Amino acid sequence: TITKAKDFRPGAGRGRFFALRTLPFCAVLLYNEKDDGLMCPFPSRWTEGQDKSKERRISMALRKIICIEDELLRKKSRPVEKFDEKLHRLLDDMAETMYNANGVGLAAPQVAVLRRVVVMDCGDGLIEMVNPEILETEGEQDGPEGCLSVPGRRGMVKRPMKVRAKFQDRNGEWYEIEAEELLARCIMHETDHLDGKLYVDIMSRELFDEDDGEETEE
Ligand code: ZN
């Protein structure tokens, strides 16, 4: 569930909650005080119904994904303070780079930018998170994980089953998200990147070809 954090009032207003999409593991609800309309907090060319500008398409570029040997991946990323064109370009490039690599998530340090920015798409559209913070976790899930910065490897990793987090969008507006299963795993994996942590640090065992696990590259 994604809600606008500031003005969130469950049950308030004349049916001003809109189900955007419902998946078995992730129901997304959006709330827009301004025009009572369905609002997408993640404007991007991949978001349904959005086709913002040709200029953005042209300016998008693939960035190089750095690998586990690179010490930058072990550094702590700084919060974003300016929600400007440079950030928008970074977000656009990161999404492009993630989709190009068939990943479900990508954190800014993976493209050598030490800022607290992540993009994700677990099959329900692009999610951009700036300055994400985990507020609460619940339960446990054990499953296979991979990472675009650790090519050719995967491992079993225990993660919380549910995660509640807050984050800013590309314009600095705060939101809260409640996620389960794969999206919860993805949020944990990506926010770990922002603190210089990799899944290989916490995996219970490495998976090899003979294991028939499903891979998720983040
Ligand atoms: Zn990763």
mmCIF file of C-alpha atoms and ligand atoms in Angstrom:
data_model
loop_
_atom_site.group_PDB
_atom_site.id
_atom_site.type_symbol
_atom_site.label_atom_id
_atom_site.label_comp_id
_atom_site.label_asym_id
_atom_site.label_seq_id
_atom_site.Cartn_x
_atom_site.Cartn_y
_atom_site.Cartn_z
ATOM 1 C CA THR A 1 0.000 0.000 0.000
ATOM 2 C CA ILE A 2 1.362 3.357 -0.937
ATOM 3 C CA THR A 3 -0.079 6.411 0.685
ATOM 4 C CA LYS A 4 0.785 10.038 0.758
ATOM 5 C CA ALA A 5 2.332 10.218 4.188
ATOM 6 C CA LYS A 6 1.401 13.697 5.310
ATOM 7 C CA ASP A 7 -2.317 13.818 4.713
ATOM 8 C CA PHE A 8 -3.094 10.181 5.220
ATOM 9 C CA ARG A 9 -6.440 9.851 6.947
ATOM 10 C CA PRO A 10 -7.918 6.383 6.669
ATOM 11 C CA GLY A 11 -11.608 6.548 5.957
ATOM 12 C CA ALA A 12 -11.573 10.273 5.427
ATOM 13 C CA GLY A 13 -13.173 11.918 2.467
ATOM 14 C CA ARG A 14 -15.665 10.953 -0.104
ATOM 15 C CA GLY A 15 -14.171 7.796 -1.475
ATOM 16 C CA ARG A 16 -10.868 9.389 -2.080
ATOM 17 C CA PHE A 17 -8.922 6.167 -1.972
ATOM 18 C CA PHE A 18 -8.408 4.522 -5.254
ATOM 19 C CA ALA A 19 -7.224 1.027 -5.924
ATOM 20 C CA LEU A 20 -4.616 1.436 -8.605
ATOM 21 C CA ARG A 21 -3.743 -2.178 -8.947
ATOM 22 C CA THR A 22 -3.965 -5.256 -6.812
ATOM 23 C CA LEU A 23 -1.499 -8.066 -6.833
ATOM 24 C CA PRO A 24 -1.492 -11.105 -4.566
ATOM 25 C CA PHE A 25 1.325 -9.598 -2.567
ATOM 26 C CA CYS A 26 0.963 -5.895 -3.041
ATOM 27 C CA ALA A 27 -2.143 -3.793 -3.050
ATOM 28 C CA VAL A 28 -1.417 -0.254 -4.096
ATOM 29 C CA LEU A 29 -3.665 2.554 -2.946
ATOM 30 C CA LEU A 30 -3.159 6.163 -3.766
ATOM 31 C CA TYR A 31 -4.596 9.230 -2.193
ATOM 32 C CA ASN A 32 -4.629 12.652 -3.726
ATOM 33 C CA GLU A 33 -5.980 15.559 -1.777
ATOM 34 C CA LYS A 34 -5.651 18.119 -4.542
ATOM 35 C CA ASP A 35 -8.113 16.930 -7.152
ATOM 36 C CA ASP A 36 -9.674 13.788 -5.729
ATOM 37 C CA GLY A 37 -8.215 12.014 -8.679
ATOM 38 C CA LEU A 38 -6.128 8.991 -9.253
ATOM 39 C CA MET A 39 -2.573 10.053 -8.835
ATOM 40 C CA CYS A 40 0.638 8.432 -9.698
ATOM 41 C CA PRO A 41 3.484 9.388 -7.406
ATOM 42 C CA PHE A 42 6.028 7.905 -9.770
ATOM 43 C CA PRO A 43 5.855 9.869 -12.989
ATOM 44 C CA SER A 44 7.957 8.158 -15.561
ATOM 45 C CA ARG A 45 7.718 6.874 -19.054
ATOM 46 C CA TRP A 46 7.116 3.372 -17.722
ATOM 47 C CA THR A 47 4.125 4.332 -15.662
ATOM 48 C CA GLU A 48 0.787 3.599 -17.205
ATOM 49 C CA GLY A 49 -0.909 6.589 -18.749
ATOM 50 C CA GLN A 50 2.140 8.771 -18.455
ATOM 51 C CA ASP A 51 4.075 10.015 -21.414
ATOM 52 C CA LYS A 52 5.754 13.019 -19.967
ATOM 53 C CA SER A 53 8.181 14.492 -22.409
ATOM 54 C CA LYS A 54 10.263 13.580 -25.354
ATOM 55 C CA GLU A 55 13.189 15.499 -23.925
ATOM 56 C CA ARG A 56 13.393 13.080 -21.001
ATOM 57 C CA ARG A 57 13.486 10.116 -23.302
ATOM 58 C CA ILE A 58 16.281 11.623 -25.277
ATOM 59 C CA SER A 59 18.292 12.485 -22.189
ATOM 60 C CA MET A 60 18.085 8.988 -20.738
ATOM 61 C CA ALA A 61 21.178 6.877 -20.828
ATOM 62 C CA LEU A 62 22.440 3.560 -19.645
ATOM 63 C CA ARG A 63 24.896 3.776 -16.777
ATOM 64 C CA LYS A 64 27.620 1.318 -15.993
ATOM 65 C CA ILE A 65 26.780 -1.065 -13.169
ATOM 66 C CA ILE A 66 29.756 -1.527 -10.873
ATOM 67 C CA CYS A 67 30.579 -4.928 -9.423
ATOM 68 C CA ILE A 68 31.306 -6.443 -6.037
ATOM 69 C CA GLU A 69 35.050 -5.760 -6.238
ATOM 70 C CA ASP A 70 34.398 -2.016 -6.343
ATOM 71 C CA GLU A 71 34.828 -0.393 -2.945
ATOM 72 C CA LEU A 72 32.146 2.188 -3.691
ATOM 73 C CA LEU A 73 29.566 -0.528 -3.044
ATOM 74 C CA ARG A 74 30.760 -0.644 0.570
ATOM 75 C CA LYS A 75 30.278 3.061 1.238
ATOM 76 C CA LYS A 76 27.308 4.685 2.920
ATOM 77 C CA SER A 77 25.261 6.853 0.588
ATOM 78 C CA ARG A 78 24.283 10.429 1.465
ATOM 79 C CA PRO A 79 20.707 11.690 1.566
ATOM 80 C CA VAL A 80 19.351 13.592 -1.425
ATOM 81 C CA GLU A 81 18.813 17.257 -0.648
ATOM 82 C CA LYS A 82 18.144 18.758 -4.064
ATOM 83 C CA PHE A 83 15.178 17.495 -6.054
ATOM 84 C CA ASP A 84 16.398 18.927 -9.302
ATOM 85 C CA GLU A 85 16.986 17.977 -12.918
ATOM 86 C CA LYS A 86 20.146 16.134 -11.979
ATOM 87 C CA LEU A 87 18.183 13.835 -9.671
ATOM 88 C CA HIS A 88 15.526 13.303 -12.333
ATOM 89 C CA ARG A 89 18.182 12.369 -14.850
ATOM 90 C CA LEU A 90 19.728 9.941 -12.364
ATOM 91 C CA LEU A 91 16.333 8.306 -11.724
ATOM 92 C CA ASP A 92 15.586 8.042 -15.438
ATOM 93 C CA ASP A 93 18.986 6.570 -16.180
ATOM 94 C CA MET A 94 18.726 4.123 -13.283
ATOM 95 C CA ALA A 95 15.353 2.831 -14.488
ATOM 96 C CA GLU A 96 16.677 2.499 -18.017
ATOM 97 C CA THR A 97 19.745 0.673 -16.732
ATOM 98 C CA MET A 98 17.691 -1.639 -14.496
ATOM 99 C CA TYR A 99 15.264 -2.618 -17.269
ATOM 100 C CA ASN A 100 18.108 -3.076 -19.713
ATOM 101 C CA ALA A 101 19.784 -5.504 -17.307
ATOM 102 C CA ASN A 102 16.494 -7.315 -16.565
ATOM 103 C CA GLY A 103 16.751 -6.399 -12.898
ATOM 104 C CA VAL A 104 13.896 -5.847 -10.461
ATOM 105 C CA GLY A 105 15.784 -3.215 -8.488
ATOM 106 C CA LEU A 106 18.776 -0.916 -8.675
ATOM 107 C CA ALA A 107 20.355 1.378 -6.090
ATOM 108 C CA ALA A 108 22.344 4.506 -6.962
ATOM 109 C CA PRO A 109 25.645 3.187 -5.529
ATOM 110 C CA GLN A 110 25.435 0.397 -8.111
ATOM 111 C CA VAL A 111 25.917 3.055 -10.777
ATOM 112 C CA ALA A 112 28.658 4.698 -8.696
ATOM 113 C CA VAL A 113 26.486 7.489 -7.276
ATOM 114 C CA LEU A 114 26.571 7.588 -3.479
ATOM 115 C CA ARG A 115 23.098 9.023 -2.982
ATOM 116 C CA ARG A 116 20.071 7.482 -1.274
ATOM 117 C CA VAL A 117 18.111 6.682 -4.412
ATOM 118 C CA VAL A 118 16.619 3.363 -5.559
ATOM 119 C CA VAL A 119 14.377 2.177 -8.380
ATOM 120 C CA MET A 120 12.377 -1.039 -8.402
ATOM 121 C CA ASP A 121 9.904 -2.913 -10.548
ATOM 122 C CA CYS A 122 8.644 -6.195 -9.164
ATOM 123 C CA GLY A 123 6.105 -6.528 -11.973
ATOM 124 C CA ASP A 124 3.723 -3.809 -10.834
ATOM 125 C CA GLY A 125 5.360 -0.834 -12.509
ATOM 126 C CA LEU A 126 8.256 1.401 -11.689
ATOM 127 C CA ILE A 127 8.754 2.590 -8.140
ATOM 128 C CA GLU A 128 11.222 5.376 -7.463
ATOM 129 C CA MET A 129 12.336 5.935 -3.890
ATOM 130 C CA VAL A 130 14.440 8.833 -2.713
ATOM 131 C CA ASN A 131 15.761 8.808 0.866
ATOM 132 C CA PRO A 132 13.900 5.593 1.783
ATOM 133 C CA GLU A 133 13.726 4.615 5.445
ATOM 134 C CA ILE A 134 12.504 1.324 6.850
ATOM 135 C CA LEU A 135 9.943 2.072 9.581
ATOM 136 C CA GLU A 136 8.820 -1.403 10.537
ATOM 137 C CA THR A 137 9.276 -5.020 9.541
ATOM 138 C CA GLU A 138 7.238 -8.118 10.291
ATOM 139 C CA GLY A 139 7.591 -11.859 9.801
ATOM 140 C CA GLU A 140 10.183 -13.704 7.797
ATOM 141 C CA GLN A 141 10.694 -15.154 4.339
ATOM 142 C CA ASP A 142 13.544 -17.252 3.035
ATOM 143 C CA GLY A 143 14.285 -17.160 -0.651
ATOM 144 C CA PRO A 144 16.786 -16.822 -3.465
ATOM 145 C CA GLU A 145 18.364 -13.476 -4.246
ATOM 146 C CA GLY A 146 20.734 -12.150 -6.831
ATOM 147 C CA CYS A 147 22.295 -8.785 -7.482
ATOM 148 C CA LEU A 148 23.238 -6.973 -10.676
ATOM 149 C CA SER A 149 26.509 -6.057 -8.944
ATOM 150 C CA VAL A 150 27.251 -9.699 -8.133
ATOM 151 C CA PRO A 151 26.850 -11.260 -11.575
ATOM 152 C CA GLY A 152 26.569 -14.998 -11.950
ATOM 153 C CA ARG A 153 25.862 -15.706 -8.308
ATOM 154 C CA ARG A 154 22.801 -16.117 -6.133
ATOM 155 C CA GLY A 155 22.046 -17.202 -2.616
ATOM 156 C CA MET A 156 19.353 -17.890 -0.057
ATOM 157 C CA VAL A 157 18.562 -14.857 2.067
ATOM 158 C CA LYS A 158 16.178 -14.439 4.984
ATOM 159 C CA ARG A 159 14.199 -11.194 4.805
ATOM 160 C CA PRO A 160 11.144 -9.806 6.572
ATOM 161 C CA MET A 161 7.820 -10.873 5.023
ATOM 162 C CA LYS A 162 6.384 -7.389 5.414
ATOM 163 C CA VAL A 163 8.020 -3.994 5.350
ATOM 164 C CA ARG A 164 6.698 -0.535 6.044
ATOM 165 C CA ALA A 165 8.882 2.274 4.747
ATOM 166 C CA LYS A 166 8.763 5.966 4.008
ATOM 167 C CA PHE A 167 10.418 7.681 1.091
ATOM 168 C CA GLN A 168 10.336 10.790 -1.062
ATOM 169 C CA ASP A 169 9.425 10.931 -4.716
ATOM 170 C CA ARG A 170 11.468 12.759 -7.331
ATOM 171 C CA ASN A 171 9.862 16.050 -6.297
ATOM 172 C CA GLY A 172 10.528 15.664 -2.590
ATOM 173 C CA GLU A 173 7.028 14.630 -1.543
ATOM 174 C CA TRP A 174 6.889 12.031 1.246
ATOM 175 C CA TYR A 175 5.046 8.719 0.956
ATOM 176 C CA GLU A 176 4.629 5.560 2.943
ATOM 177 C CA ILE A 177 4.597 2.103 1.494
ATOM 178 C CA GLU A 178 3.549 -1.240 2.936
ATOM 179 C CA ALA A 179 4.990 -4.111 0.988
ATOM 180 C CA GLU A 180 4.998 -7.888 1.210
ATOM 181 C CA GLU A 181 6.893 -10.806 -0.250
ATOM 182 C CA LEU A 182 9.006 -9.933 -3.304
ATOM 183 C CA LEU A 183 8.541 -6.182 -3.014
ATOM 184 C CA ALA A 184 9.434 -6.315 0.696
ATOM 185 C CA ARG A 185 12.535 -8.333 -0.164
ATOM 186 C CA CYS A 186 13.441 -5.871 -2.877
ATOM 187 C CA ILE A 187 13.059 -2.832 -0.606
ATOM 188 C CA MET A 188 15.317 -4.457 2.010
ATOM 189 C CA HIS A 189 17.904 -5.430 -0.600
ATOM 190 C CA GLU A 190 18.006 -1.971 -2.172
ATOM 191 C CA THR A 191 18.083 -0.007 1.085
ATOM 192 C CA ASP A 192 20.928 -2.278 2.223
ATOM 193 C CA HIS A 193 22.883 -1.052 -0.816
ATOM 194 C CA LEU A 194 22.524 2.515 0.481
ATOM 195 C CA ASP A 195 24.331 1.457 3.653
ATOM 196 C CA GLY A 196 27.084 -0.394 1.819
ATOM 197 C CA LYS A 197 25.635 -3.846 2.496
ATOM 198 C CA LEU A 198 25.345 -6.667 -0.026
ATOM 199 C CA TYR A 199 23.175 -9.764 0.138
ATOM 200 C CA VAL A 200 26.240 -12.000 0.041
ATOM 201 C CA ASP A 201 27.037 -10.729 3.560
ATOM 202 C CA ILE A 202 23.867 -12.233 4.986
ATOM 203 C CA MET A 203 23.006 -15.165 2.725
ATOM 204 C CA SER A 204 22.612 -18.494 4.494
ATOM 205 C CA ARG A 205 24.051 -20.423 1.562
ATOM 206 C CA GLU A 206 25.149 -19.924 -2.025
ATOM 207 C CA LEU A 207 22.893 -21.369 -4.717
ATOM 208 C CA PHE A 208 24.306 -23.243 -7.671
ATOM 209 C CA ASP A 209 22.866 -24.392 -10.980
ATOM 210 C CA GLU A 210 21.566 -27.625 -9.495
ATOM 211 C CA ASP A 211 19.321 -25.605 -7.182
ATOM 212 C CA ASP A 212 16.063 -24.817 -8.872
ATOM 213 C CA GLY A 213 15.445 -21.480 -7.209
ATOM 214 C CA GLU A 214 14.013 -18.498 -8.967
ATOM 215 C CA GLU A 215 16.447 -15.721 -9.427
ATOM 216 C CA THR A 216 15.811 -12.091 -8.748
ATOM 217 C CA GLU A 217 18.521 -9.695 -9.759
ATOM 218 C CA GLU A 218 18.493 -6.498 -7.810
HETATM 219 ZN ZN ZN B 1 21.818 -5.585 -5.421
#
